[in-house]
Amino acid sequence: MNKIRAAITSVGHYVPETVLTNKDMEKLVETHDEWIVSRTGIKERRILTNGEPISFMAVEAINMLLERRGIKADELDLILVGTVTPDMFFPSTACIIQEKIGATKAWGFDVLAACSGFIFTMVAGMQFIESGMYKKVLIVGADKMSSITNYKDRNTCVLFGDGAGCVLLEPSEDPGYGIMDNIMRVDGKGGKYLNMLGGGSLNPPSHDTVDKNWHYVYQDGKIVFKDAVKGMADISVEIMQKNNLKAEDIAYLVPHQANMRILTACADRMGLPHDKVMVNIHKYGNTTAATIPLCLSEYWAEGKIKKGDNLVLASFGAGYTWGSILVKWAY
Ligand code: UT7
């Protein structure tokens, strides 16, 4: 029996209009444009200032995706949302999006995997296509990091921004194209280096958790940096070797955008020239679950991705969670 393979058949994205530049950051904390650019590659980030939650950004991104594919929301079977900043703990943002876009026939749920939220969600969604159960699965990565960022903490506030991206998965017309392979990992030992301690059942919200800044992102940047370089590079090289791919066979590395130095280190280990790395960190910073679909949607719109291109999607983040996906672009 021929294998059904899932393929990306449309992409969409949204970023808010409000720009927070490094000069703006200099007014908030003791920092400099030069430090931020040289240590992270970030020049500015977008912030959602209209009081809306992530479902607002997700709906904008989804509308772009649906229009590009020429389909209506009521044709969707499943909506999966990777995020660490859902509209609220429950109901899930998948339910909120389902109602907002009128996806009358779809069900869905949220996936919590931090910076790897998009790739974990994509691998989860892919199963419903490969099993033959569904024909149209929507994968969303969206985060409003400004809602959990402490703008008094220079170690973290310069890093993050808001945004949303999405891809549509459908059965590939030709099984030679689509999602070819994936390698996914978690290691809970990394949890103490990157987290948000407050608000869950361990530390329910209280005056004390607010006073301790436990409703903001905490990161031990140095340790996470080292682990991210190794984790993302190892798993990207592993998927190349597993599939007998050389650097010249790969059109793009599509990495989670946490730090420009992590992206280039990963490309170097893969033997890829830096112009084969998708980058938009300079414009948007780290938008957590949104970085990878944001890159895909922008590069596709600029005509830079072609049918048959081999892409390696790779990510590393809180958990720790990390992984790589090999995609042969299908359209
Ligand atoms: O997306 C999930 C995964 N996350 C990541 O992969 C992020 C991983 N970590 C990083 O990207 C980097 O570690 C950071 C960008 C967060 C920090 O860069 P770094 O080169 O590791 O800097 P550092 O933490 O070693 O700090 C160097 C110095 C310190 O000063 P001292 O102690 O040497 O005097 C910091 O206090 O830079 C200082 N510093 C800053 N200075 C100006 C830290 N943040 C800032 C800042 N502006 N915003």
mmCIF file of C-alpha atoms and ligand atoms in Angstrom:
data_model
loop_
_atom_site.group_PDB
_atom_site.id
_atom_site.type_symbol
_atom_site.label_atom_id
_atom_site.label_comp_id
_atom_site.label_asym_id
_atom_site.label_seq_id
_atom_site.Cartn_x
_atom_site.Cartn_y
_atom_site.Cartn_z
ATOM 1 C CA MET A 1 0.000 0.000 0.000
ATOM 2 C CA ASN A 2 1.323 3.459 -0.899
ATOM 3 C CA LYS A 3 2.173 5.657 2.046
ATOM 4 C CA ILE A 4 0.099 8.823 2.391
ATOM 5 C CA ARG A 5 2.504 11.674 2.985
ATOM 6 C CA ALA A 6 1.566 15.026 4.510
ATOM 7 C CA ALA A 7 2.615 18.125 2.570
ATOM 8 C CA ILE A 8 2.548 21.828 3.315
ATOM 9 C CA THR A 9 0.117 23.309 0.784
ATOM 10 C CA SER A 10 -0.258 26.875 2.068
ATOM 11 C CA VAL A 11 1.365 29.290 4.515
ATOM 12 C CA GLY A 12 0.329 32.499 6.295
ATOM 13 C CA HIS A 13 1.644 34.938 8.860
ATOM 14 C CA TYR A 14 0.884 38.084 10.813
ATOM 15 C CA VAL A 15 2.971 40.528 12.807
ATOM 16 C CA PRO A 16 1.584 43.518 14.699
ATOM 17 C CA GLU A 17 2.277 47.045 13.411
ATOM 18 C CA THR A 18 3.907 48.490 16.538
ATOM 19 C CA VAL A 19 7.713 48.325 16.309
ATOM 20 C CA LEU A 20 9.941 48.291 19.382
ATOM 21 C CA THR A 21 13.474 49.147 18.244
ATOM 22 C CA ASN A 22 16.722 48.643 20.136
ATOM 23 C CA LYS A 23 16.734 52.422 20.705
ATOM 24 C CA ASP A 24 13.326 52.009 22.381
ATOM 25 C CA MET A 25 14.807 49.242 24.567
ATOM 26 C CA GLU A 26 17.569 51.635 25.651
ATOM 27 C CA LYS A 27 14.852 53.779 27.266
ATOM 28 C CA LEU A 28 13.487 50.799 29.219
ATOM 29 C CA VAL A 29 16.645 49.068 30.520
ATOM 30 C CA GLU A 30 20.398 49.612 30.612
ATOM 31 C CA THR A 31 21.335 48.256 27.201
ATOM 32 C CA HIS A 32 22.710 49.362 23.822
ATOM 33 C CA ASP A 33 21.770 48.759 20.237
ATOM 34 C CA GLU A 34 25.335 47.575 19.577
ATOM 35 C CA TRP A 35 25.192 44.953 22.393
ATOM 36 C CA ILE A 36 21.819 43.609 21.266
ATOM 37 C CA VAL A 37 22.789 43.381 17.586
ATOM 38 C CA SER A 38 26.184 41.799 18.203
ATOM 39 C CA ARG A 39 25.006 39.326 20.886
ATOM 40 C CA THR A 40 21.625 38.365 19.335
ATOM 41 C CA GLY A 41 21.209 39.759 15.788
ATOM 42 C CA ILE A 42 17.955 41.478 16.807
ATOM 43 C CA LYS A 43 17.341 45.060 15.618
ATOM 44 C CA GLU A 44 13.643 45.397 16.388
ATOM 45 C CA ARG A 45 10.600 43.405 17.365
ATOM 46 C CA ARG A 46 6.808 43.780 16.933
ATOM 47 C CA ILE A 47 4.443 44.226 19.867
ATOM 48 C CA LEU A 48 0.666 43.729 19.874
ATOM 49 C CA THR A 49 -0.644 46.871 21.575
ATOM 50 C CA ASN A 50 -4.365 46.750 20.783
ATOM 51 C CA GLY A 51 -5.228 44.622 23.822
ATOM 52 C CA GLU A 52 -6.004 41.604 21.659
ATOM 53 C CA PRO A 53 -4.794 38.036 22.465
ATOM 54 C CA ILE A 54 -2.907 35.578 20.235
ATOM 55 C CA SER A 55 -6.107 34.345 18.575
ATOM 56 C CA PHE A 56 -6.339 37.786 16.936
ATOM 57 C CA MET A 57 -2.911 37.377 15.318
ATOM 58 C CA ALA A 58 -3.607 33.732 14.469
ATOM 59 C CA VAL A 59 -6.865 34.604 12.682
ATOM 60 C CA GLU A 60 -5.066 37.219 10.555
ATOM 61 C CA ALA A 61 -2.402 34.644 9.619
ATOM 62 C CA ILE A 62 -5.019 31.955 8.897
ATOM 63 C CA ASN A 63 -7.021 34.296 6.638
ATOM 64 C CA MET A 64 -3.861 34.843 4.574
ATOM 65 C CA LEU A 65 -3.301 31.073 4.368
ATOM 66 C CA LEU A 66 -6.913 30.322 3.358
ATOM 67 C CA GLU A 67 -6.908 33.039 0.699
ATOM 68 C CA ARG A 68 -3.614 31.827 -0.769
ATOM 69 C CA ARG A 69 -5.000 28.251 -0.955
ATOM 70 C CA GLY A 70 -8.419 29.372 -2.178
ATOM 71 C CA ILE A 71 -10.369 27.436 0.443
ATOM 72 C CA LYS A 72 -12.853 28.341 3.199
ATOM 73 C CA ALA A 73 -12.469 27.731 6.930
ATOM 74 C CA ASP A 74 -15.349 25.241 6.959
ATOM 75 C CA GLU A 75 -13.201 22.858 4.906
ATOM 76 C CA LEU A 76 -10.703 22.435 7.759
ATOM 77 C CA ASP A 77 -10.747 19.151 9.685
ATOM 78 C CA LEU A 78 -8.421 19.976 12.572
ATOM 79 C CA ILE A 79 -6.810 23.059 14.153
ATOM 80 C CA LEU A 80 -3.683 22.591 16.280
ATOM 81 C CA VAL A 81 -2.085 25.553 18.049
ATOM 82 C CA GLY A 82 1.457 25.659 19.415
ATOM 83 C CA THR A 83 1.824 28.434 21.992
ATOM 84 C CA VAL A 84 3.008 29.344 25.492
ATOM 85 C CA THR A 85 0.768 32.417 25.606
ATOM 86 C CA PRO A 86 -2.726 31.075 24.914
ATOM 87 C CA ASP A 87 -5.614 33.547 25.113
ATOM 88 C CA MET A 88 -6.323 31.929 28.494
ATOM 89 C CA PHE A 89 -5.608 28.597 30.200
ATOM 90 C CA PHE A 90 -8.923 27.229 29.040
ATOM 91 C CA PRO A 91 -10.794 27.016 26.780
ATOM 92 C CA SER A 92 -7.951 26.223 24.423
ATOM 93 C CA THR A 93 -7.005 28.806 21.818
ATOM 94 C CA ALA A 94 -7.831 26.177 19.168
ATOM 95 C CA CYS A 95 -11.494 26.419 20.271
ATOM 96 C CA ILE A 96 -11.404 30.223 20.219
ATOM 97 C CA ILE A 97 -9.867 30.270 16.731
ATOM 98 C CA GLN A 98 -12.353 27.630 15.500
ATOM 99 C CA GLU A 99 -15.240 29.901 16.474
ATOM 100 C CA LYS A 100 -13.650 33.118 15.167
ATOM 101 C CA ILE A 101 -12.909 31.760 11.682
ATOM 102 C CA GLY A 102 -16.088 29.673 11.414
ATOM 103 C CA ALA A 103 -14.353 26.320 11.015
ATOM 104 C CA THR A 104 -17.650 24.569 11.637
ATOM 105 C CA LYS A 105 -16.452 21.038 10.982
ATOM 106 C CA ALA A 106 -13.061 21.195 12.751
ATOM 107 C CA TRP A 107 -11.958 20.169 16.214
ATOM 108 C CA GLY A 108 -8.619 21.027 17.772
ATOM 109 C CA PHE A 109 -6.337 21.488 20.728
ATOM 110 C CA ASP A 110 -3.283 23.392 21.938
ATOM 111 C CA VAL A 111 0.253 22.009 22.219
ATOM 112 C CA LEU A 112 2.669 23.291 24.858
ATOM 113 C CA ALA A 113 6.263 22.901 23.679
ATOM 114 C CA ALA A 114 7.580 26.478 23.926
ATOM 115 C CA CYS A 115 10.047 27.372 21.154
ATOM 116 C CA SER A 116 9.578 23.923 19.623
ATOM 117 C CA GLY A 117 5.799 24.448 19.710
ATOM 118 C CA PHE A 118 5.490 24.732 15.965
ATOM 119 C CA ILE A 119 7.538 21.691 14.960
ATOM 120 C CA PHE A 120 5.989 19.497 17.682
ATOM 121 C CA THR A 121 2.509 20.602 16.574
ATOM 122 C CA MET A 122 3.367 19.916 12.937
ATOM 123 C CA VAL A 123 4.536 16.372 13.696
ATOM 124 C CA ALA A 124 1.378 15.779 15.765
ATOM 125 C CA GLY A 125 -0.859 17.105 12.968
ATOM 126 C CA MET A 126 0.972 15.167 10.294
ATOM 127 C CA GLN A 127 -0.213 11.894 11.872
ATOM 128 C CA PHE A 128 -3.847 12.665 11.057
ATOM 129 C CA ILE A 129 -2.960 13.053 7.362
ATOM 130 C CA GLU A 130 -0.657 10.006 7.201
ATOM 131 C CA SER A 131 -3.281 7.820 8.883
ATOM 132 C CA GLY A 132 -5.786 8.814 6.210
ATOM 133 C CA MET A 133 -8.136 10.247 8.809
ATOM 134 C CA TYR A 134 -8.113 13.881 7.612
ATOM 135 C CA LYS A 135 -7.474 15.917 4.475
ATOM 136 C CA LYS A 136 -6.936 19.443 5.859
ATOM 137 C CA VAL A 137 -5.027 20.043 9.089
ATOM 138 C CA LEU A 138 -4.151 23.594 10.142
ATOM 139 C CA ILE A 139 -0.974 24.055 12.175
ATOM 140 C CA VAL A 140 -0.643 27.390 13.992
ATOM 141 C CA GLY A 141 2.350 28.792 15.909
ATOM 142 C CA ALA A 142 1.485 32.016 17.733
ATOM 143 C CA ASP A 143 2.860 33.866 20.725
ATOM 144 C CA LYS A 144 2.357 37.210 22.379
ATOM 145 C CA MET A 145 5.626 37.181 24.288
ATOM 146 C CA SER A 146 5.086 40.800 25.354
ATOM 147 C CA SER A 147 2.382 39.479 27.715
ATOM 148 C CA ILE A 148 4.938 37.427 29.717
ATOM 149 C CA THR A 149 8.064 39.580 29.289
ATOM 150 C CA ASN A 150 9.482 41.637 32.155
ATOM 151 C CA TYR A 151 10.463 44.951 30.560
ATOM 152 C CA LYS A 152 12.674 45.657 33.565
ATOM 153 C CA ASP A 153 14.854 42.561 32.986
ATOM 154 C CA ARG A 154 17.499 43.292 30.336
ATOM 155 C CA ASN A 155 18.505 39.619 30.211
ATOM 156 C CA THR A 156 15.207 38.696 28.568
ATOM 157 C CA CYS A 157 13.234 41.742 27.417
ATOM 158 C CA VAL A 158 15.441 42.524 24.423
ATOM 159 C CA LEU A 159 14.922 39.014 23.029
ATOM 160 C CA PHE A 160 11.195 38.561 22.517
ATOM 161 C CA GLY A 161 8.438 39.792 20.200
ATOM 162 C CA ASP A 162 4.882 38.971 19.115
ATOM 163 C CA GLY A 163 3.689 37.215 15.959
ATOM 164 C CA ALA A 164 1.794 34.329 14.381
ATOM 165 C CA GLY A 165 2.324 31.934 11.505
ATOM 166 C CA CYS A 166 0.560 28.882 10.132
ATOM 167 C CA VAL A 167 0.780 26.116 7.567
ATOM 168 C CA LEU A 168 -1.850 23.867 6.004
ATOM 169 C CA LEU A 169 -1.129 20.137 5.817
ATOM 170 C CA GLU A 170 -2.839 18.031 3.155
ATOM 171 C CA PRO A 171 -2.129 14.616 1.624
ATOM 172 C CA SER A 172 0.673 15.080 -0.896
ATOM 173 C CA GLU A 173 -0.399 14.477 -4.508
ATOM 174 C CA ASP A 174 3.014 12.882 -5.052
ATOM 175 C CA PRO A 175 4.479 10.917 -2.105
ATOM 176 C CA GLY A 176 7.936 12.056 -3.234
ATOM 177 C CA TYR A 177 7.097 15.483 -1.759
ATOM 178 C CA GLY A 178 6.051 16.622 1.707
ATOM 179 C CA ILE A 179 7.231 15.929 5.242
ATOM 180 C CA MET A 180 9.889 13.275 4.677
ATOM 181 C CA ASP A 181 11.267 12.696 8.174
ATOM 182 C CA ASN A 182 11.468 14.081 11.694
ATOM 183 C CA ILE A 183 13.464 13.629 14.894
ATOM 184 C CA MET A 184 11.891 14.955 18.108
ATOM 185 C CA ARG A 185 13.347 15.059 21.634
ATOM 186 C CA VAL A 186 12.623 16.317 25.150
ATOM 187 C CA ASP A 187 14.804 16.436 28.246
ATOM 188 C CA GLY A 188 13.067 17.638 31.400
ATOM 189 C CA LYS A 189 16.406 18.306 33.066
ATOM 190 C CA GLY A 190 16.531 21.574 31.119
ATOM 191 C CA GLY A 191 13.337 22.867 32.734
ATOM 192 C CA LYS A 192 15.077 24.870 35.416
ATOM 193 C CA TYR A 193 16.978 27.053 32.941
ATOM 194 C CA LEU A 194 14.027 28.432 30.961
ATOM 195 C CA ASN A 195 10.549 28.653 32.439
ATOM 196 C CA MET A 196 7.663 30.660 33.829
ATOM 197 C CA LEU A 197 7.139 29.527 37.407
ATOM 198 C CA GLY A 198 3.845 31.186 38.292
ATOM 199 C CA GLY A 199 0.240 30.654 37.320
ATOM 200 C CA GLY A 200 0.065 26.867 37.128
ATOM 201 C CA SER A 201 -0.900 24.303 39.760
ATOM 202 C CA LEU A 202 2.582 24.376 41.322
ATOM 203 C CA ASN A 203 2.503 28.103 42.032
ATOM 204 C CA PRO A 204 -1.071 29.369 41.583
ATOM 205 C CA PRO A 205 -1.305 33.135 41.057
ATOM 206 C CA SER A 206 -0.989 35.137 44.269
ATOM 207 C CA HIS A 207 0.438 38.463 45.428
ATOM 208 C CA ASP A 208 3.578 36.502 46.267
ATOM 209 C CA THR A 209 4.011 35.074 42.734
ATOM 210 C CA VAL A 210 3.492 38.562 41.293
ATOM 211 C CA ASP A 211 6.017 40.094 43.716
ATOM 212 C CA LYS A 212 8.560 37.417 42.723
ATOM 213 C CA ASN A 213 8.077 38.125 38.965
ATOM 214 C CA TRP A 214 7.001 34.512 38.462
ATOM 215 C CA HIS A 215 4.511 35.429 35.721
ATOM 216 C CA TYR A 216 7.358 36.434 33.431
ATOM 217 C CA VAL A 217 9.829 34.389 31.372
ATOM 218 C CA TYR A 218 12.912 33.372 33.330
ATOM 219 C CA GLN A 219 16.023 32.304 31.435
ATOM 220 C CA ASP A 220 19.599 31.420 32.336
ATOM 221 C CA GLY A 221 20.771 32.620 28.936
ATOM 222 C CA LYS A 222 24.319 31.343 29.068
ATOM 223 C CA ILE A 223 23.384 27.727 29.819
ATOM 224 C CA VAL A 224 20.469 27.694 27.372
ATOM 225 C CA PHE A 225 22.717 29.189 24.690
ATOM 226 C CA LYS A 226 25.273 26.400 24.997
ATOM 227 C CA ASP A 227 22.630 23.656 25.100
ATOM 228 C CA ALA A 228 20.717 25.225 22.176
ATOM 229 C CA VAL A 229 23.797 25.391 19.933
ATOM 230 C CA LYS A 230 24.605 21.747 20.591
ATOM 231 C CA GLY A 231 21.012 20.475 20.562
ATOM 232 C CA MET A 232 19.953 22.217 17.372
ATOM 233 C CA ALA A 233 23.182 21.540 15.469
ATOM 234 C CA ASP A 234 23.313 17.848 16.476
ATOM 235 C CA ILE A 235 19.722 17.155 15.507
ATOM 236 C CA SER A 236 20.036 19.026 12.190
ATOM 237 C CA VAL A 237 23.161 17.070 11.257
ATOM 238 C CA GLU A 238 21.460 13.845 12.401
ATOM 239 C CA ILE A 239 18.489 14.301 10.055
ATOM 240 C CA MET A 240 20.865 15.080 7.146
ATOM 241 C CA GLN A 241 22.903 11.936 7.791
ATOM 242 C CA LYS A 242 19.819 9.769 8.336
ATOM 243 C CA ASN A 243 18.531 10.834 4.909
ATOM 244 C CA ASN A 244 21.913 10.763 3.126
ATOM 245 C CA LEU A 245 21.790 14.484 2.388
ATOM 246 C CA LYS A 246 24.834 16.657 1.806
ATOM 247 C CA ALA A 247 24.943 20.412 2.338
ATOM 248 C CA GLU A 248 24.456 21.023 -1.397
ATOM 249 C CA ASP A 249 21.193 19.003 -1.322
ATOM 250 C CA ILE A 250 19.621 21.421 1.162
ATOM 251 C CA ALA A 251 17.963 24.624 -0.030
ATOM 252 C CA TYR A 252 17.409 26.105 3.434
ATOM 253 C CA LEU A 253 17.841 25.575 7.129
ATOM 254 C CA VAL A 254 14.675 27.005 8.727
ATOM 255 C CA PRO A 255 15.725 27.481 12.339
ATOM 256 C CA HIS A 256 13.878 28.738 15.366
ATOM 257 C CA GLN A 257 14.959 32.378 15.657
ATOM 258 C CA ALA A 258 16.350 32.674 19.199
ATOM 259 C CA ASN A 259 19.790 34.121 18.567
ATOM 260 C CA MET A 260 21.652 34.799 15.316
ATOM 261 C CA ARG A 261 24.786 33.201 16.767
ATOM 262 C CA ILE A 262 22.887 29.917 17.377
ATOM 263 C CA LEU A 263 21.614 29.918 13.781
ATOM 264 C CA THR A 264 25.034 30.437 12.223
ATOM 265 C CA ALA A 265 26.666 27.864 14.525
ATOM 266 C CA CYS A 266 24.034 25.342 13.427
ATOM 267 C CA ALA A 267 24.593 26.152 9.737
ATOM 268 C CA ASP A 268 28.365 25.820 10.190
ATOM 269 C CA ARG A 269 27.980 22.346 11.689
ATOM 270 C CA MET A 270 25.785 21.358 8.734
ATOM 271 C CA GLY A 271 28.335 22.797 6.302
ATOM 272 C CA LEU A 272 25.737 25.239 4.932
ATOM 273 C CA PRO A 273 26.655 28.701 3.659
ATOM 274 C CA HIS A 274 24.916 31.369 5.723
ATOM 275 C CA ASP A 275 22.760 32.518 2.808
ATOM 276 C CA LYS A 276 20.976 29.151 3.068
ATOM 277 C CA VAL A 277 19.684 30.028 6.544
ATOM 278 C CA MET A 278 16.223 31.599 6.729
ATOM 279 C CA VAL A 279 16.491 34.637 8.963
ATOM 280 C CA ASN A 280 14.041 37.254 10.177
ATOM 281 C CA ILE A 281 15.259 37.600 13.762
ATOM 282 C CA HIS A 282 16.554 41.118 12.992
ATOM 283 C CA LYS A 283 12.960 42.262 12.342
ATOM 284 C CA TYR A 284 10.938 40.261 14.849
ATOM 285 C CA GLY A 285 13.196 38.883 17.609
ATOM 286 C CA ASN A 286 12.144 35.594 19.166
ATOM 287 C CA THR A 287 8.405 35.044 18.658
ATOM 288 C CA THR A 288 8.628 31.548 20.231
ATOM 289 C CA ALA A 289 6.182 29.198 18.431
ATOM 290 C CA ALA A 290 5.746 31.635 15.532
ATOM 291 C CA THR A 291 9.331 31.958 14.288
ATOM 292 C CA ILE A 292 9.444 29.029 11.843
ATOM 293 C CA PRO A 293 6.064 29.514 10.100
ATOM 294 C CA LEU A 294 6.764 33.273 9.938
ATOM 295 C CA CYS A 295 9.991 32.529 8.058
ATOM 296 C CA LEU A 296 8.301 30.010 5.747
ATOM 297 C CA SER A 297 5.448 32.371 4.891
ATOM 298 C CA GLU A 298 7.686 35.374 4.204
ATOM 299 C CA TYR A 299 10.257 33.461 2.145
ATOM 300 C CA TRP A 300 7.506 31.730 0.158
ATOM 301 C CA ALA A 301 5.815 35.092 -0.572
ATOM 302 C CA GLU A 302 9.160 36.434 -1.825
ATOM 303 C CA GLY A 303 9.398 33.494 -4.251
ATOM 304 C CA LYS A 304 12.463 32.089 -2.512
ATOM 305 C CA ILE A 305 11.080 28.570 -1.907
ATOM 306 C CA LYS A 306 10.601 26.337 -4.944
ATOM 307 C CA LYS A 307 8.895 22.977 -5.484
ATOM 308 C CA GLY A 308 11.359 20.181 -4.692
ATOM 309 C CA ASP A 309 13.501 22.254 -2.308
ATOM 310 C CA ASN A 310 14.770 20.318 0.710
ATOM 311 C CA LEU A 311 14.227 22.310 3.897
ATOM 312 C CA VAL A 312 15.465 21.372 7.373
ATOM 313 C CA LEU A 313 13.250 22.886 10.070
ATOM 314 C CA ALA A 314 14.987 22.902 13.456
ATOM 315 C CA SER A 315 14.235 24.174 16.909
ATOM 316 C CA PHE A 316 15.380 24.181 20.524
ATOM 317 C CA GLY A 317 13.551 25.602 23.522
ATOM 318 C CA ALA A 318 12.124 25.339 27.006
ATOM 319 C CA GLY A 319 11.586 21.855 28.351
ATOM 320 C CA TYR A 320 14.079 21.231 26.967
ATOM 321 C CA THR A 321 12.271 20.473 23.720
ATOM 322 C CA TRP A 322 14.020 20.172 20.381
ATOM 323 C CA GLY A 323 13.821 18.559 16.997
ATOM 324 C CA SER A 324 14.268 18.687 13.249
ATOM 325 C CA ILE A 325 11.925 18.056 10.315
ATOM 326 C CA LEU A 326 12.904 17.375 6.716
ATOM 327 C CA VAL A 327 10.473 18.812 4.176
ATOM 328 C CA LYS A 328 10.554 18.445 0.398
ATOM 329 C CA TRP A 329 8.559 21.478 -0.661
ATOM 330 C CA ALA A 330 5.451 20.391 -2.559
ATOM 331 C CA TYR A 331 4.212 23.477 -4.446
HETATM 332 O O1 UT7 B 1 14.209 30.448 22.416
HETATM 333 C C1 UT7 B 1 14.490 29.547 23.438
HETATM 334 C C2 UT7 B 1 15.907 29.286 23.560
HETATM 335 N N1 UT7 B 1 16.594 30.463 23.946
HETATM 336 C C3 UT7 B 1 17.793 30.676 23.514
HETATM 337 O O2 UT7 B 1 18.290 29.890 22.740
HETATM 338 C C4 UT7 B 1 18.551 31.883 24.039
HETATM 339 C C5 UT7 B 1 19.899 31.479 24.513
HETATM 340 N N2 UT7 B 1 20.693 32.528 25.082
HETATM 341 C C6 UT7 B 1 21.127 33.629 24.429
HETATM 342 O O3 UT7 B 1 20.701 33.894 23.328
HETATM 343 C C7 UT7 B 1 22.170 34.467 25.056
HETATM 344 O O4 UT7 B 1 22.721 33.813 26.157
HETATM 345 C C8 UT7 B 1 21.703 35.880 25.497
HETATM 346 C C9 UT7 B 1 21.464 36.733 24.279
HETATM 347 C C10 UT7 B 1 20.443 35.770 26.333
HETATM 348 C C11 UT7 B 1 22.806 36.545 26.305
HETATM 349 O O5 UT7 B 1 23.999 36.620 25.562
HETATM 350 P P1 UT7 B 1 25.386 36.170 26.201
HETATM 351 O O6 UT7 B 1 26.413 36.449 25.217
HETATM 352 O O7 UT7 B 1 25.225 34.755 26.668
HETATM 353 O O8 UT7 B 1 25.518 37.184 27.374
HETATM 354 P P2 UT7 B 1 25.722 36.860 28.907
HETATM 355 O O9 UT7 B 1 24.465 36.354 29.494
HETATM 356 O O10 UT7 B 1 26.959 36.038 29.029
HETATM 357 O O11 UT7 B 1 26.026 38.283 29.453
HETATM 358 C C12 UT7 B 1 27.204 38.978 29.107
HETATM 359 C C13 UT7 B 1 27.125 40.328 29.778
HETATM 360 C C14 UT7 B 1 26.710 40.246 31.244
HETATM 361 O O12 UT7 B 1 27.438 41.221 31.959
HETATM 362 P P3 UT7 B 1 28.647 40.774 32.899
HETATM 363 O O13 UT7 B 1 28.045 39.835 33.893
HETATM 364 O O14 UT7 B 1 29.633 40.110 31.979
HETATM 365 O O15 UT7 B 1 29.102 42.066 33.458
HETATM 366 C C15 UT7 B 1 25.242 40.640 31.205
HETATM 367 O O16 UT7 B 1 24.819 41.254 32.399
HETATM 368 O O17 UT7 B 1 26.127 41.118 29.119
HETATM 369 C C16 UT7 B 1 25.224 41.633 30.093
HETATM 370 N N3 UT7 B 1 23.898 41.768 29.486
HETATM 371 C C17 UT7 B 1 23.539 42.843 28.791
HETATM 372 N N4 UT7 B 1 24.178 43.970 28.496
HETATM 373 C C18 UT7 B 1 23.527 44.877 27.737
HETATM 374 C C19 UT7 B 1 22.892 40.868 29.514
HETATM 375 N N5 UT7 B 1 21.829 41.382 28.830
HETATM 376 C C20 UT7 B 1 22.210 42.595 28.377
HETATM 377 C C21 UT7 B 1 21.571 43.583 27.615
HETATM 378 N N6 UT7 B 1 22.266 44.711 27.327
HETATM 379 N N7 UT7 B 1 20.314 43.456 27.165
#
